[in-house]
Coordinates of N, CA and C in Angstrom, one line a residue:
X1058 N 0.8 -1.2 0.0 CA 0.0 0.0 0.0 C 0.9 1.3 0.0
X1059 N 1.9 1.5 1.0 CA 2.8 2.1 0.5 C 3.8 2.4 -0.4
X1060 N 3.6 1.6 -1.5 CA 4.4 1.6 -2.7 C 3.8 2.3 -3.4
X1061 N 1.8 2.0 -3.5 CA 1.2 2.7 -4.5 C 1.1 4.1 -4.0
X1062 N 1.4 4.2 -2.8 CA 0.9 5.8 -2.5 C 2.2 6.5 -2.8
X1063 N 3.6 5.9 -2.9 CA 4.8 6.6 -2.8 C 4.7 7.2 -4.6
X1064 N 4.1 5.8 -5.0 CA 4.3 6.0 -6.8 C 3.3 6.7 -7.5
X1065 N 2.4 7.2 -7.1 CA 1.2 8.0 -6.8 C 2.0 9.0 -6.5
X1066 N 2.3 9.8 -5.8 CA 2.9 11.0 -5.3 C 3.8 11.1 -6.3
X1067 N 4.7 10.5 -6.6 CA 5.9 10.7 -7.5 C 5.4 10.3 -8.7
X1068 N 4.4 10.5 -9.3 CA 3.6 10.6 -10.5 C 3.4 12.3 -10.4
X1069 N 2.4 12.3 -9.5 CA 2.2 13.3 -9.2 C 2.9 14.7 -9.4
X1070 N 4.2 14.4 -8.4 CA 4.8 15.3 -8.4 C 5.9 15.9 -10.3
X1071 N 6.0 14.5 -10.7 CA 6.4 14.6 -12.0 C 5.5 15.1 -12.9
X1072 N 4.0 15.3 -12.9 CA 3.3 15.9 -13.5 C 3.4 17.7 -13.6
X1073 N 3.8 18.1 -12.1 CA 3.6 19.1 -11.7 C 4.8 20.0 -12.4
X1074 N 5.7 19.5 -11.8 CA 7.1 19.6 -12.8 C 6.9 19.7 -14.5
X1075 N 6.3 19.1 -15.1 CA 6.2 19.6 -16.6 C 5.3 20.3 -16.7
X1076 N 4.2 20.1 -15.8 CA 3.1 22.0 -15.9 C 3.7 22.8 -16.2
X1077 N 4.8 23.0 -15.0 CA 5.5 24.1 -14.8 C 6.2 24.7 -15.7
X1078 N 6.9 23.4 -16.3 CA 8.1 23.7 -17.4 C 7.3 24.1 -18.5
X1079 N 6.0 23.7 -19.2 CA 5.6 23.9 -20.0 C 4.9 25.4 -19.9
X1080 N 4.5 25.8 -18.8 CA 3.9 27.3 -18.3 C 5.0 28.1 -18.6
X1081 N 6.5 27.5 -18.6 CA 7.5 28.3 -18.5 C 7.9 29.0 -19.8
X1082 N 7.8 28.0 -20.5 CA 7.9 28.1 -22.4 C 7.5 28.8 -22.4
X1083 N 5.7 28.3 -22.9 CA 4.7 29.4 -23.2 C 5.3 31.0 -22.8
X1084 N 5.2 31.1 -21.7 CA 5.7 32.6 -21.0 C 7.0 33.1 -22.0
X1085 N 8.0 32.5 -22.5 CA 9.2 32.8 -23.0 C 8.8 32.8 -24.3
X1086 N 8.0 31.9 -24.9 CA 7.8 32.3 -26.6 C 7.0 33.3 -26.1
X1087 N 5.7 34.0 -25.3 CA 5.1 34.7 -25.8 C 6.0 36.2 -25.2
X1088 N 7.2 35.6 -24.7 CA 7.8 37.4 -23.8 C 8.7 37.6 -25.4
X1089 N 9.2 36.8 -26.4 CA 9.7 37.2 -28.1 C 11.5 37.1 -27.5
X1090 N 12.1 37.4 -28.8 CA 13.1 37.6 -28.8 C 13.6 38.8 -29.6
X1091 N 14.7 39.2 -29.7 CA 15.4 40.2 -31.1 C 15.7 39.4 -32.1
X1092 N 15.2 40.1 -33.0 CA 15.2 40.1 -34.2 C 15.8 41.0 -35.5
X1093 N 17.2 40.7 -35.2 CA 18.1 42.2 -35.8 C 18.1 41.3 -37.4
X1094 N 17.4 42.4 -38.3 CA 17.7 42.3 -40.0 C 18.5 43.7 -40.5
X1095 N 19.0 43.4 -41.4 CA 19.8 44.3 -42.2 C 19.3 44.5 -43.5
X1096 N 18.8 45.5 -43.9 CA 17.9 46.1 -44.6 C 18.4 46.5 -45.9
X1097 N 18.7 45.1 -46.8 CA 19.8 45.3 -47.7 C 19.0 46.2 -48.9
X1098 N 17.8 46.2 -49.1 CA 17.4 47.2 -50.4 C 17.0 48.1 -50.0
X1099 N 17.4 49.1 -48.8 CA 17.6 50.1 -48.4 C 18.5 50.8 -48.2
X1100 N 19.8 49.9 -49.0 CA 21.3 50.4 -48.4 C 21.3 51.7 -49.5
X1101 N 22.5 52.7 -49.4 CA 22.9 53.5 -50.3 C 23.5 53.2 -51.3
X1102 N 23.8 54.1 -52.8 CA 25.0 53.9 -53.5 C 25.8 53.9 -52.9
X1103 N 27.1 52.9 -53.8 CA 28.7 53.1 -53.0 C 28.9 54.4 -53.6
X1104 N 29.6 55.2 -52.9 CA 30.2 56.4 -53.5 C 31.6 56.4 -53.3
X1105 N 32.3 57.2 -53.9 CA 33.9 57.4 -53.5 C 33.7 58.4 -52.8
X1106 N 34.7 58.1 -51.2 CA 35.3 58.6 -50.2 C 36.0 59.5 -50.2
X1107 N 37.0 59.0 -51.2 CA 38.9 59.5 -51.4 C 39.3 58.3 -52.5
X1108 N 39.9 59.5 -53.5 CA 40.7 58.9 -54.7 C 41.8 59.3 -55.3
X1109 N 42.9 58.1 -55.0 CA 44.6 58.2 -55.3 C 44.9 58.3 -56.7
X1110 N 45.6 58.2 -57.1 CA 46.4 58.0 -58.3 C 46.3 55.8 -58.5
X1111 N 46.9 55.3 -57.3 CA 47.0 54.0 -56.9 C 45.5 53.5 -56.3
X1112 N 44.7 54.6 -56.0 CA 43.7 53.9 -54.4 C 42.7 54.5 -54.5
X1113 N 41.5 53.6 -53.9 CA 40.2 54.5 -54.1 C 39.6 53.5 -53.1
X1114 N 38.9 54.6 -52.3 CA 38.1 54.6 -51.0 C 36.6 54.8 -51.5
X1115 N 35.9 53.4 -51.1 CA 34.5 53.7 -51.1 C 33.7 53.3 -50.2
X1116 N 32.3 53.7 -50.4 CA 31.7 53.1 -49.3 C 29.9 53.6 -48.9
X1117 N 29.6 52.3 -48.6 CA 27.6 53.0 -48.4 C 27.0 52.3 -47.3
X1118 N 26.1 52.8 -46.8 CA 25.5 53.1 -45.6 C 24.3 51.9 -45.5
X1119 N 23.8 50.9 -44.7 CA 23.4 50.2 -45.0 C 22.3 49.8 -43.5
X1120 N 21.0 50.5 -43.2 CA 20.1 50.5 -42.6 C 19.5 48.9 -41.6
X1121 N 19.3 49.1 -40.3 CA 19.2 47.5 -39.7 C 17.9 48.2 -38.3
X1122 N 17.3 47.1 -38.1 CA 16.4 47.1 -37.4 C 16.6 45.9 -36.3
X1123 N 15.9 46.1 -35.3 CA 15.5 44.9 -34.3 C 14.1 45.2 -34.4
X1124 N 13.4 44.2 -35.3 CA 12.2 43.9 -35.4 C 11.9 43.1 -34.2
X1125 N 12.4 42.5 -33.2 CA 11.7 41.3 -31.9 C 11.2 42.3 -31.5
X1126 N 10.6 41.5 -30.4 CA 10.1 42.1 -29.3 C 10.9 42.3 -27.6
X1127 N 12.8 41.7 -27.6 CA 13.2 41.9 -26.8 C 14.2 42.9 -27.4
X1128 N 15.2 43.3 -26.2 CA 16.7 44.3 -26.8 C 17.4 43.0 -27.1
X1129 N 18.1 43.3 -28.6 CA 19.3 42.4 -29.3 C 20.5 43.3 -28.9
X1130 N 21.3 42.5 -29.0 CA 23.0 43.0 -28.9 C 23.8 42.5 -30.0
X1131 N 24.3 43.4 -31.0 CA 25.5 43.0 -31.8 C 26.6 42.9 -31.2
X1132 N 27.0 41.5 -31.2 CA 28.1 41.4 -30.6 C 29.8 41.2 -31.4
X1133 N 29.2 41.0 -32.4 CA 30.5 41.3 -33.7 C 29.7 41.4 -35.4
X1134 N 30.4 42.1 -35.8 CA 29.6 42.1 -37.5 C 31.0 42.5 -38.0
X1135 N 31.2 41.6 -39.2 CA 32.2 41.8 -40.1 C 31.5 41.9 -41.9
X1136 N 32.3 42.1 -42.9 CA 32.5 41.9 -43.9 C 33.4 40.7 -44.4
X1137 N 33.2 39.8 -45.3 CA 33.8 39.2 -46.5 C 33.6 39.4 -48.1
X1138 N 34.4 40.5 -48.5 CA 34.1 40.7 -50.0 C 35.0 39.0 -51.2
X1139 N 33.9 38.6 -51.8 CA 34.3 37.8 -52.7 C 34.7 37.8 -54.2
X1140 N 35.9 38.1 -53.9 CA 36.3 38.0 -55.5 C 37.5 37.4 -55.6
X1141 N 37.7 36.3 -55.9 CA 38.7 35.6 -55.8 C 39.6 36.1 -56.9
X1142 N 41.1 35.8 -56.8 CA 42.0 36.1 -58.2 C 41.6 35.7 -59.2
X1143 N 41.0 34.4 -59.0 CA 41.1 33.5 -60.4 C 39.8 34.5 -61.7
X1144 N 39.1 35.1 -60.8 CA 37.9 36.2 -61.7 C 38.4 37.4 -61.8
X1145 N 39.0 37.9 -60.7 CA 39.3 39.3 -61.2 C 40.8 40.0 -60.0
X1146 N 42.1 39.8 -60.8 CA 43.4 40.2 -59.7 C 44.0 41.7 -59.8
X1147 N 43.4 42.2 -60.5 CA 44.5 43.5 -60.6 C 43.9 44.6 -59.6
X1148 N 43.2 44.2 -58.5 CA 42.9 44.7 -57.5 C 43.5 44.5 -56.2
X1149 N 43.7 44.7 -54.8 CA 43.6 44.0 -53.9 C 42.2 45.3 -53.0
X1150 N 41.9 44.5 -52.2 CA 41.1 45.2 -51.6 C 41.0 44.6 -50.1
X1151 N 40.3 45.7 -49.1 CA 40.3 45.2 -47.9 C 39.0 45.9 -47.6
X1152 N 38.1 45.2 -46.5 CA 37.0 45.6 -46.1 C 36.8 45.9 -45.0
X1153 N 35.5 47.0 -44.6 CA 35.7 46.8 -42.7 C 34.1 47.8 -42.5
X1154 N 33.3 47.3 -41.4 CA 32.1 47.6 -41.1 C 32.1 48.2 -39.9
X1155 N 31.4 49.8 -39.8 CA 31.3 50.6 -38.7 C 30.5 50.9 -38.5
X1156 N 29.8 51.2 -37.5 CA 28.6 51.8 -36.8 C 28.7 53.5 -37.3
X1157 N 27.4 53.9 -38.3 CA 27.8 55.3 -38.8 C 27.9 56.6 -38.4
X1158 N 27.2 56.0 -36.5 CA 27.2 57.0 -35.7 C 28.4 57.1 -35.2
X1159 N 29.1 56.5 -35.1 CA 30.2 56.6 -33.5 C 31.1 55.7 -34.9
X1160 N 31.6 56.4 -35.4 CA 33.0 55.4 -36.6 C 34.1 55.2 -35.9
X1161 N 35.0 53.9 -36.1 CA 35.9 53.7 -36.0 C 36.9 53.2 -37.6
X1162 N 38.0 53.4 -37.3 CA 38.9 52.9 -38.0 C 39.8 52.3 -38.3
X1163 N 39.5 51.2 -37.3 CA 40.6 50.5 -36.8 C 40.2 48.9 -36.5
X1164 N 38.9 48.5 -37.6 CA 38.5 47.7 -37.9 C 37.5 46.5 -36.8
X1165 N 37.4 47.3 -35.6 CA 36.9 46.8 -34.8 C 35.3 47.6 -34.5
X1166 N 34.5 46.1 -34.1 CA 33.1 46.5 -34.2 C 33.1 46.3 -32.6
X1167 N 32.5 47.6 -32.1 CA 32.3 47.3 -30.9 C 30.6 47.4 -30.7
X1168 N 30.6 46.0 -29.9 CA 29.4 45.6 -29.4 C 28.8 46.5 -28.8
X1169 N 27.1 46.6 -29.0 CA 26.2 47.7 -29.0 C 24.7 46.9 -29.1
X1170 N 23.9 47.8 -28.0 CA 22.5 47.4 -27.3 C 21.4 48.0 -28.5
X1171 N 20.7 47.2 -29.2 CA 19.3 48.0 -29.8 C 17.5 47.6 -29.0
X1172 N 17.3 48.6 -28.8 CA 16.3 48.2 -28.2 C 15.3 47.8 -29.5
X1173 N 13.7 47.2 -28.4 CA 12.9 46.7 -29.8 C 12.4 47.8 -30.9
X1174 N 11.9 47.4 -32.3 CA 12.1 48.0 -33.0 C 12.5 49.5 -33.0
X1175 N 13.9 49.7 -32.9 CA 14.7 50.7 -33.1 C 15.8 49.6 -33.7
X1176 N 16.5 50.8 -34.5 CA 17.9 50.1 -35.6 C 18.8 51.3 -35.4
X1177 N 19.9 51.2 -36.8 CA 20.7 52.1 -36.6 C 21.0 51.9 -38.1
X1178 N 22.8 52.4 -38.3 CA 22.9 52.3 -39.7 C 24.5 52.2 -39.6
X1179 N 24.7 50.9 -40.5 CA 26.6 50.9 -40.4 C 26.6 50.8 -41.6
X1180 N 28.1 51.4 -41.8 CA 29.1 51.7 -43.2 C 30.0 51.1 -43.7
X1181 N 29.9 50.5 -45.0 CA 30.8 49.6 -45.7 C 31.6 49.9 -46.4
X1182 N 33.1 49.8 -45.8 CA 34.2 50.7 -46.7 C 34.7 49.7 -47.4
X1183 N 35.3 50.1 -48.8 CA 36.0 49.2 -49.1 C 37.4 50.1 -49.8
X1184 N 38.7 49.5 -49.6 CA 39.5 50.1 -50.4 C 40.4 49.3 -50.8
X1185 N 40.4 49.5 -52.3 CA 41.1 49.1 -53.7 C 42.2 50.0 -54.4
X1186 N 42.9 49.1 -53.7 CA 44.7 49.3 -54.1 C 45.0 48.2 -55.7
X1187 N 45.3 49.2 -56.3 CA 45.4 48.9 -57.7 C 47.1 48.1 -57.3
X1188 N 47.5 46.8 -58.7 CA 48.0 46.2 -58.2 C 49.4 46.8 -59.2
X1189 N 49.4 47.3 -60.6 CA 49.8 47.9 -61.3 C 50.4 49.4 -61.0
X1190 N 49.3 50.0 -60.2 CA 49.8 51.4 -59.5 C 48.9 52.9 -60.2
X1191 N 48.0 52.2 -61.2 CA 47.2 53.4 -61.9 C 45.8 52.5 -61.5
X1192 N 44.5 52.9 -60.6 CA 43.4 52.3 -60.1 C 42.3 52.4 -61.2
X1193 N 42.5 53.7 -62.3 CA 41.8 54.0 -62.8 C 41.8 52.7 -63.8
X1194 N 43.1 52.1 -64.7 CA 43.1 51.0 -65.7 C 42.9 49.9 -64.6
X1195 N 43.1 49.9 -64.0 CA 43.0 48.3 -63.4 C 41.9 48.0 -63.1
X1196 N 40.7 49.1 -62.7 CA 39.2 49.1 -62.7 C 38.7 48.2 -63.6
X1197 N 39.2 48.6 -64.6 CA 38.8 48.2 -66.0 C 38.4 47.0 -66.0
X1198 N 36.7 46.2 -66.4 CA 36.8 44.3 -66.4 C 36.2 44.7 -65.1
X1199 N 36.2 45.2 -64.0 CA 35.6 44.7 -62.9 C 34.6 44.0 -62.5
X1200 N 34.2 42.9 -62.1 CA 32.9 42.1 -62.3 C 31.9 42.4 -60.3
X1201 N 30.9 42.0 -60.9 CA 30.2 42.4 -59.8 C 30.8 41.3 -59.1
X1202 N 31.1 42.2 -57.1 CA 31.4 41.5 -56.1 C 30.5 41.0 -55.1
X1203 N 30.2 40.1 -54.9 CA 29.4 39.8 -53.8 C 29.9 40.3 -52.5
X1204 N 29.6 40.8 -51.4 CA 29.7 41.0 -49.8 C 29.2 40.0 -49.0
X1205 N 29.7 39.5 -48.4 CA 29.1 38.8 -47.1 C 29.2 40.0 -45.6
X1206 N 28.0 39.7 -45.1 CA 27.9 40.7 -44.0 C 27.7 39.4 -43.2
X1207 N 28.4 39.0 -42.2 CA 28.5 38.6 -40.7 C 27.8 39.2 -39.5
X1208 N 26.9 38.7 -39.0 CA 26.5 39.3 -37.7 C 26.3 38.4 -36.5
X1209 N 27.1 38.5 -35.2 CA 26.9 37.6 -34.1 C 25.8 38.9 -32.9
X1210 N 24.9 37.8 -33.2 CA 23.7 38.9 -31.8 C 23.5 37.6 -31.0
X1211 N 23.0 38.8 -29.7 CA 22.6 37.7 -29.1 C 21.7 38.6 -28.3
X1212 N 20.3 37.7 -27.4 CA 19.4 38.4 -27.3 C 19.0 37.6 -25.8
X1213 N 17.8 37.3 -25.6 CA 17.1 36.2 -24.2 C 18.0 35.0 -24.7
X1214 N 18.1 34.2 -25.5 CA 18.7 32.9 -26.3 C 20.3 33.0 -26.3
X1215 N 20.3 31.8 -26.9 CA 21.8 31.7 -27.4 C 22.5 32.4 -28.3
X1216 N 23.5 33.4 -27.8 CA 23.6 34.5 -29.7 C 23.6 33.0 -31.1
X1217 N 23.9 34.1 -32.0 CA 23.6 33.1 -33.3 C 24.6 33.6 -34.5
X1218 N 25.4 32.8 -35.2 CA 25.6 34.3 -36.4 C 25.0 34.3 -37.6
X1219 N 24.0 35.6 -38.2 CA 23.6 35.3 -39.6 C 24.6 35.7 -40.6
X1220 N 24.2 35.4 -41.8 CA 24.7 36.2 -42.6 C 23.8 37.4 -43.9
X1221 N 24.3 38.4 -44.2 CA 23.4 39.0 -45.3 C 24.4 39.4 -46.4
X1222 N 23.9 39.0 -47.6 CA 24.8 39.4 -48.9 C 23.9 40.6 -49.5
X1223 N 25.2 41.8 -49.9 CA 25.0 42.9 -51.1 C 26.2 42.6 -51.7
X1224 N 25.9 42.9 -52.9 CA 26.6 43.3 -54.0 C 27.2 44.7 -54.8
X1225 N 28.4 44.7 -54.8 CA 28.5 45.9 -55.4 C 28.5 45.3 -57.3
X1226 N 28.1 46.0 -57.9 CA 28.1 45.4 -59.5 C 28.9 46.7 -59.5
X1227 N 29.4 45.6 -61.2 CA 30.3 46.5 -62.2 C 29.7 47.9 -62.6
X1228 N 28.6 48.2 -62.8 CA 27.7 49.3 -63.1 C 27.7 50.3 -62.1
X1229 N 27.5 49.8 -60.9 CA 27.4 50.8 -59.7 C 28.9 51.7 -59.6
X1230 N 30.1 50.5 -59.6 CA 30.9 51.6 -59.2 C 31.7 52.1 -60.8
X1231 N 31.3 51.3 -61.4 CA 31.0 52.7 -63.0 C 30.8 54.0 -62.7
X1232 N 29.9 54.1 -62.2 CA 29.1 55.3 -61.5 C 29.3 56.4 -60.9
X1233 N 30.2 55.1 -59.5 CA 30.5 56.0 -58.5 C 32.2 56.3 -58.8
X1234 N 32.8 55.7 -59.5 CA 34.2 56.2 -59.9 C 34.2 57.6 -60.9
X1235 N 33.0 57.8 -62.0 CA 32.6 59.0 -62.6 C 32.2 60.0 -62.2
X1236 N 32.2 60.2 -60.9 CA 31.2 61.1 -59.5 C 32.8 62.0 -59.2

């Protein structure tokens, strides 16, 4: 008799325990999380910065939100521009992503609080060191580059990293090199 009553209770009590846990969910899916997007067909033209004889500085502005319903935190965001030699070498180039309020230059993203829906806006430099030594001929051929944008956030959860691709095309900095 006291086996069934012990195993009864500890039924019991195991029931009560996943109420709970399940009450607990519920409550966390419905309290949201952040939800930081990067608002790529809202970015700017690349424009030139500064232009060498050898080198040319460019760069555009590129709009992000925390659509959740908690504060997100960027905790790192980088660039990867793709253009490998084997498509297009008489370039070298280097990239680097800033916050457009508070810039730095020294390639470091410092981690920063967005509350819910509120955003901000970071800046994508790129500069192209001609390999020849004249930027204007080596332009020449340039094929459209894809960007990889990196972002590590983290929010109520586990951070995560996404990614978001823009492209600069051949056309665009046609454009912005004639400016």
């Amino acid at each position: 008799m006291y086996i069934y009553t012990l195993i009864d209770t500890l039924v019991w009590i195991a029931c009560i325990i996943a109420i709970i846990y399940i009450a607990y969910r519920i409550f966390a899916w419905r309290q949201g999380n952040e939800d930081i997007v990067i608002l790529v067909k809202r970015r700017t033209p690349f424009v030139v910065e500064d232009i060498s004889f050898d080198q040319v500085v460019l760069s555009t502005d590129i709009p992000f939100v925390n659509r959740g319903k908690q504060y997100g935190t960027i905790m790192d965001m980088f660039p990867r521009h793709l253009l490998p030699q084997e498509q297009f070498d008489n370039v070298r180039i280097q990239s680097w992503l800033t916050d457009a309020k508070a810039e730095r230059h020294d390639g470091y993203w410092e981690a920063l609080v967005y509350k819910q829906r509120q955003g901000s806006t970071i800046r994508l430099r790129l500069v192209m060191t001609a390999n020849s030594g004249n930027i204007r001929k080596d332009l020449v051929g340039f094929p459209d580059m894809p960007i990889d944008i990196y972002h590590q956030v983290v929010g109520r959860e586990a951070y995560r990293i996404s990614k978001t691709r823009i492209t600069l095309t051949a056309e665009e900095l046609e454009v912005a090199m004639r400016k």
